Amino acid sequence: MEEMSTKQKVIHAASTLFFQKGFDGTSVRDIAYKADVNVSLISYYFKGKQGLLEHAVIHYYESYLEMMEENIHAYQKESTLDCLKNLVFNMIYFRLEHYQLSAFIHRELLLDSTFVREMSVTYLAKENHLLSSLFYHFLPESKRKSRRMLYMQLQGMIMSPFNLKIEWDTTLLDDYGRTQFVRQYTNELNEWLDFLKAFEYETCPPNSRN
């Protein structure tokens, strides 16, 4: 238990510094100082700064994808739209709960960081499969021709809170603040999904609805 507590302190400190200063701008000594641990512990647990980043990113994605699968399973008896809305809410909440690491990973991917991209590629493919399968299944037939463009819009809306450094520090660090933001943000996103859903009936008279 003590080992995990120390490791988590180091990961949290590293995530903060990577977010603020970048990977190259952060030293092992910086991380140790912020985590209030001996520098040697970072080598002992993670074999250095690169091993620490690898551990943090892999743990992040594994927890994230496990959350997605659990949410889809929990809502499998609900409508596809309800399942999609719930999944999007929890995707954004998870990313916001781990905001600094989420923003750092996203920034590194935009910069085409080879190390982060190679670590992330398999996880991103699985995320894309889970989300796109649900979205394409939900999408009304009349919008299927433009489904790729619409999916890109959905991805953009999910990622946009993490594209720019907004003043999260004072408003969204606690559970209440995060929940309120994600509810408000996904309410707007859900209106877009409801708008798409309305196209299902454009070419079908009311009596033909299932």
C-alpha positions as a LaTeX table, in Angstrom:
\begin{tabular}{lrrr}
\hline
Residue & $x$ (\AA) & $y$ (\AA) & $z$ (\AA) \\
\hline
Met1 & 0.00 & 0.00 & 0.00 \\
Glu2 & 2.86 & 2.37 & 0.86 \\
Glu3 & 4.54 & 1.54 & $-2.43$ \\
Met4 & 1.44 & 2.38 & $-4.43$ \\
Ser5 & 0.97 & 5.60 & $-2.47$ \\
Thr6 & 4.52 & 6.70 & $-3.26$ \\
Lys7 & 4.19 & 5.73 & $-6.92$ \\
Gln8 & 0.96 & 7.68 & $-7.23$ \\
Lys9 & 2.59 & 10.75 & $-5.69$ \\
Val10 & 5.37 & 10.54 & $-8.25$ \\
Ile11 & 2.94 & 10.03 & $-11.16$ \\
His12 & 0.81 & 12.96 & $-10.02$ \\
Ala13 & 3.86 & 15.20 & $-9.70$ \\
Ala14 & 5.17 & 14.13 & $-13.09$ \\
Ser15 & 1.79 & 14.69 & $-14.78$ \\
Thr16 & 1.66 & 18.22 & $-13.39$ \\
Leu17 & 5.19 & 19.05 & $-14.51$ \\
Phe18 & 4.85 & 17.43 & $-17.95$ \\
Phe19 & 1.70 & 19.51 & $-18.44$ \\
Gln20 & 3.35 & 22.73 & $-17.28$ \\
Lys21 & 6.88 & 22.36 & $-18.68$ \\
Gly22 & 6.70 & 19.58 & $-21.25$ \\
Phe23 & 8.50 & 16.25 & $-21.13$ \\
Asp24 & 11.88 & 17.59 & $-22.24$ \\
Gly25 & 11.64 & 20.58 & $-19.90$ \\
Thr26 & 11.07 & 18.39 & $-16.83$ \\
Ser27 & 13.93 & 16.70 & $-15.04$ \\
Val28 & 13.83 & 13.68 & $-12.75$ \\
Arg29 & 15.06 & 15.96 & $-9.98$ \\
Asp30 & 12.10 & 18.30 & $-10.61$ \\
Ile31 & 9.69 & 15.39 & $-10.26$ \\
Ala32 & 11.34 & 14.09 & $-7.10$ \\
Tyr33 & 11.28 & 17.54 & $-5.53$ \\
Lys34 & 7.60 & 18.10 & $-6.30$ \\
Ala35 & 6.64 & 14.60 & $-5.13$ \\
Asp36 & 8.85 & 15.03 & $-2.03$ \\
Val37 & 10.65 & 11.74 & $-2.62$ \\
Asn38 & 14.24 & 10.70 & $-3.13$ \\
Val39 & 15.45 & 10.84 & $-6.74$ \\
Ser40 & 16.58 & 7.22 & $-6.50$ \\
Leu41 & 12.97 & 6.10 & $-5.97$ \\
Ile42 & 12.06 & 7.19 & $-9.49$ \\
Ser43 & 14.79 & 5.01 & $-10.93$ \\
Tyr44 & 13.76 & 2.17 & $-8.61$ \\
Tyr45 & 10.09 & 2.25 & $-9.55$ \\
Phe46 & 10.17 & 3.43 & $-13.16$ \\
Lys47 & 13.76 & 3.09 & $-14.48$ \\
Gly48 & 13.89 & 6.82 & $-15.19$ \\
Lys49 & 11.77 & 9.61 & $-16.66$ \\
Gln50 & 10.83 & 7.80 & $-19.86$ \\
Gly51 & 9.72 & 4.73 & $-17.94$ \\
Leu52 & 7.64 & 6.97 & $-15.67$ \\
Leu53 & 5.90 & 8.55 & $-18.64$ \\
Glu54 & 5.28 & 5.15 & $-20.21$ \\
His55 & 3.78 & 3.82 & $-16.96$ \\
Ala56 & 1.54 & 6.89 & $-16.56$ \\
Val57 & 0.26 & 6.84 & $-20.16$ \\
Ile58 & $-0.41$ & 3.09 & $-20.22$ \\
His59 & $-2.23$ & 3.17 & $-16.87$ \\
Tyr60 & $-4.26$ & 6.17 & $-18.07$ \\
Tyr61 & $-5.40$ & 4.47 & $-21.26$ \\
Glu62 & $-6.10$ & 1.11 & $-19.66$ \\
Ser63 & $-8.30$ & 2.75 & $-17.01$ \\
Tyr64 & $-9.97$ & 4.90 & $-19.67$ \\
Leu65 & $-10.82$ & 1.99 & $-21.98$ \\
Glu66 & $-12.01$ & $-0.14$ & $-19.08$ \\
Met67 & $-14.37$ & 2.69 & $-18.15$ \\
Met68 & $-15.68$ & 2.88 & $-21.73$ \\
Glu69 & $-16.33$ & $-0.87$ & $-21.91$ \\
Glu70 & $-18.07$ & $-0.90$ & $-18.53$ \\
Asn71 & $-20.31$ & 1.99 & $-19.55$ \\
Ile72 & $-21.30$ & 0.38 & $-22.83$ \\
His73 & $-22.04$ & $-2.88$ & $-21.04$ \\
Ala74 & $-24.11$ & $-1.13$ & $-18.34$ \\
Tyr75 & $-26.27$ & 0.60 & $-20.96$ \\
Gln76 & $-26.55$ & $-2.26$ & $-23.44$ \\
Lys77 & $-30.28$ & $-2.66$ & $-22.73$ \\
Glu78 & $-30.94$ & 1.06 & $-23.23$ \\
Ser79 & $-31.36$ & 2.86 & $-26.54$ \\
Thr80 & $-28.24$ & 3.43 & $-28.60$ \\
Leu81 & $-28.70$ & 7.19 & $-28.17$ \\
Asp82 & $-28.87$ & 6.93 & $-24.36$ \\
Cys83 & $-25.84$ & 4.66 & $-24.35$ \\
Leu84 & $-23.91$ & 7.11 & $-26.53$ \\
Lys85 & $-24.85$ & 10.10 & $-24.38$ \\
Asn86 & $-23.81$ & 8.31 & $-21.21$ \\
Leu87 & $-20.53$ & 7.19 & $-22.76$ \\
Val88 & $-19.65$ & 10.69 & $-23.98$ \\
Phe89 & $-20.40$ & 12.14 & $-20.53$ \\
Asn90 & $-18.08$ & 9.68 & $-18.85$ \\
Met91 & $-15.35$ & 10.04 & $-21.48$ \\
Ile92 & $-15.22$ & 13.79 & $-20.89$ \\
Tyr93 & $-15.47$ & 13.38 & $-17.12$ \\
Phe94 & $-12.59$ & 10.90 & $-17.06$ \\
Arg95 & $-10.41$ & 13.17 & $-19.16$ \\
Leu96 & $-11.26$ & 16.14 & $-16.97$ \\
Glu97 & $-10.61$ & 14.15 & $-13.80$ \\
His98 & $-7.10$ & 13.54 & $-15.20$ \\
Tyr99 & $-6.94$ & 16.90 & $-16.91$ \\
Gln100 & $-3.21$ & 17.57 & $-16.84$ \\
Leu101 & $-2.26$ & 14.16 & $-18.21$ \\
Ser102 & $-5.12$ & 14.29 & $-20.74$ \\
Ala103 & $-4.02$ & 17.68 & $-22.01$ \\
Phe104 & $-0.35$ & 16.65 & $-22.09$ \\
Ile105 & $-1.05$ & 13.47 & $-24.08$ \\
His106 & $-3.30$ & 15.35 & $-26.50$ \\
Arg107 & $-0.67$ & 18.05 & $-26.99$ \\
Glu108 & 2.06 & 15.48 & $-27.61$ \\
Leu109 & $-0.10$ & 13.70 & $-30.17$ \\
Leu110 & $-0.75$ & 16.97 & $-31.98$ \\
Leu111 & 2.99 & 17.59 & $-32.03$ \\
Asp112 & 3.45 & 14.04 & $-33.35$ \\
Ser113 & 5.68 & 12.95 & $-30.49$ \\
Thr114 & 7.01 & 9.59 & $-31.65$ \\
Phe115 & 7.30 & 8.14 & $-28.16$ \\
Val116 & 3.76 & 9.09 & $-27.06$ \\
Arg117 & 2.25 & 8.17 & $-30.43$ \\
Glu118 & 3.81 & 4.70 & $-30.37$ \\
Met119 & 2.52 & 4.11 & $-26.84$ \\
Ser120 & $-0.95$ & 5.40 & $-27.68$ \\
Val121 & $-1.67$ & 3.97 & $-31.12$ \\
Thr122 & $-3.21$ & 0.67 & $-29.98$ \\
Tyr123 & $-5.29$ & 2.33 & $-27.28$ \\
Leu124 & $-6.51$ & 5.04 & $-29.63$ \\
Ala125 & $-7.55$ & 2.42 & $-32.16$ \\
Lys126 & $-9.63$ & 0.65 & $-29.52$ \\
Glu127 & $-11.17$ & 3.93 & $-28.33$ \\
Asn128 & $-12.05$ & 4.76 & $-31.92$ \\
His129 & $-13.61$ & 1.33 & $-32.45$ \\
Leu130 & $-15.79$ & 1.54 & $-29.33$ \\
Leu131 & $-16.99$ & 5.08 & $-29.96$ \\
Ser132 & $-17.40$ & 4.91 & $-33.75$ \\
Ser133 & $-19.28$ & 1.59 & $-33.63$ \\
Leu134 & $-21.82$ & 3.09 & $-31.25$ \\
Phe135 & $-22.08$ & 6.37 & $-33.15$ \\
Tyr136 & $-22.49$ & 4.73 & $-36.56$ \\
His137 & $-25.12$ & 2.37 & $-35.18$ \\
Phe138 & $-27.05$ & 5.32 & $-33.77$ \\
Leu139 & $-26.74$ & 7.49 & $-36.89$ \\
Pro140 & $-29.95$ & 7.78 & $-38.91$ \\
Glu141 & $-29.90$ & 6.21 & $-42.36$ \\
Ser142 & $-30.37$ & 9.59 & $-44.04$ \\
Lys143 & $-27.04$ & 10.77 & $-42.57$ \\
Arg144 & $-24.95$ & 7.67 & $-43.30$ \\
Lys145 & $-23.28$ & 9.19 & $-46.37$ \\
Ser146 & $-21.71$ & 11.91 & $-44.25$ \\
Arg147 & $-21.03$ & 9.70 & $-41.24$ \\
Arg148 & $-17.25$ & 10.15 & $-41.31$ \\
Met149 & $-17.54$ & 13.94 & $-41.25$ \\
Leu150 & $-20.11$ & 13.79 & $-38.47$ \\
Tyr151 & $-17.92$ & 11.43 & $-36.46$ \\
Met152 & $-15.04$ & 13.90 & $-36.81$ \\
Gln153 & $-17.33$ & 16.59 & $-35.37$ \\
Leu154 & $-18.17$ & 14.35 & $-32.43$ \\
Gln155 & $-14.48$ & 13.65 & $-31.79$ \\
Gly156 & $-13.75$ & 17.37 & $-31.97$ \\
Met157 & $-16.43$ & 18.21 & $-29.41$ \\
Ile158 & $-15.14$ & 15.56 & $-27.02$ \\
Met159 & $-11.55$ & 16.81 & $-27.32$ \\
Ser160 & $-12.13$ & 20.57 & $-27.44$ \\
Pro161 & $-12.06$ & 21.21 & $-23.66$ \\
Phe162 & $-8.49$ & 19.87 & $-23.68$ \\
Asn163 & $-7.17$ & 21.76 & $-26.69$ \\
Leu164 & $-6.55$ & 25.01 & $-24.83$ \\
Lys165 & $-5.47$ & 25.72 & $-21.29$ \\
Ile166 & $-8.60$ & 27.09 & $-19.66$ \\
Glu167 & $-8.86$ & 28.21 & $-16.03$ \\
Trp168 & $-9.58$ & 24.75 & $-14.66$ \\
Asp169 & $-7.36$ & 25.15 & $-11.63$ \\
Thr170 & $-9.83$ & 27.11 & $-9.51$ \\
Thr171 & $-13.14$ & 25.79 & $-10.81$ \\
Leu172 & $-12.88$ & 22.13 & $-11.76$ \\
Leu173 & $-10.55$ & 20.43 & $-9.35$ \\
Asp174 & $-13.30$ & 19.05 & $-7.12$ \\
Asp175 & $-15.94$ & 16.49 & $-8.01$ \\
Tyr176 & $-18.78$ & 19.01 & $-7.90$ \\
Gly177 & $-17.08$ & 21.45 & $-10.26$ \\
Arg178 & $-16.17$ & 18.73 & $-12.74$ \\
Thr179 & $-19.64$ & 17.25 & $-12.67$ \\
Gln180 & $-21.32$ & 20.63 & $-13.20$ \\
Phe181 & $-19.07$ & 21.48 & $-16.13$ \\
Val182 & $-19.49$ & 18.08 & $-17.82$ \\
Arg183 & $-23.27$ & 18.22 & $-17.39$ \\
Gln184 & $-23.49$ & 21.66 & $-18.94$ \\
Tyr185 & $-21.05$ & 20.82 & $-21.71$ \\
Thr186 & $-22.64$ & 17.49 & $-22.62$ \\
Asn187 & $-26.13$ & 19.01 & $-22.53$ \\
Glu188 & $-25.04$ & 21.14 & $-25.48$ \\
Leu189 & $-23.44$ & 18.14 & $-27.17$ \\
Asn190 & $-26.59$ & 16.07 & $-26.56$ \\
Glu191 & $-28.68$ & 18.67 & $-28.35$ \\
Trp192 & $-26.51$ & 18.05 & $-31.42$ \\
Leu193 & $-27.05$ & 14.29 & $-31.11$ \\
Asp194 & $-30.80$ & 14.84 & $-30.73$ \\
Phe195 & $-30.72$ & 17.01 & $-33.86$ \\
Leu196 & $-29.07$ & 14.18 & $-35.78$ \\
Lys197 & $-31.56$ & 11.70 & $-34.38$ \\
Ala198 & $-34.41$ & 13.80 & $-35.78$ \\
Phe199 & $-33.21$ & 12.99 & $-39.31$ \\
Glu200 & $-34.28$ & 9.38 & $-38.72$ \\
Tyr201 & $-37.85$ & 10.40 & $-39.43$ \\
Glu202 & $-37.29$ & 12.84 & $-42.28$ \\
Thr203 & $-38.07$ & 10.29 & $-44.97$ \\
Cys204 & $-40.43$ & 8.12 & $-42.90$ \\
Pro205 & $-44.06$ & 8.90 & $-42.09$ \\
Pro206 & $-44.91$ & 8.66 & $-38.37$ \\
Asn207 & $-46.77$ & 5.38 & $-38.81$ \\
Ser208 & $-43.60$ & 3.69 & $-40.03$ \\
Arg209 & $-41.56$ & 4.42 & $-36.91$ \\
Asn210 & $-40.38$ & 1.39 & $-34.92$ \\
\hline
\end{tabular}
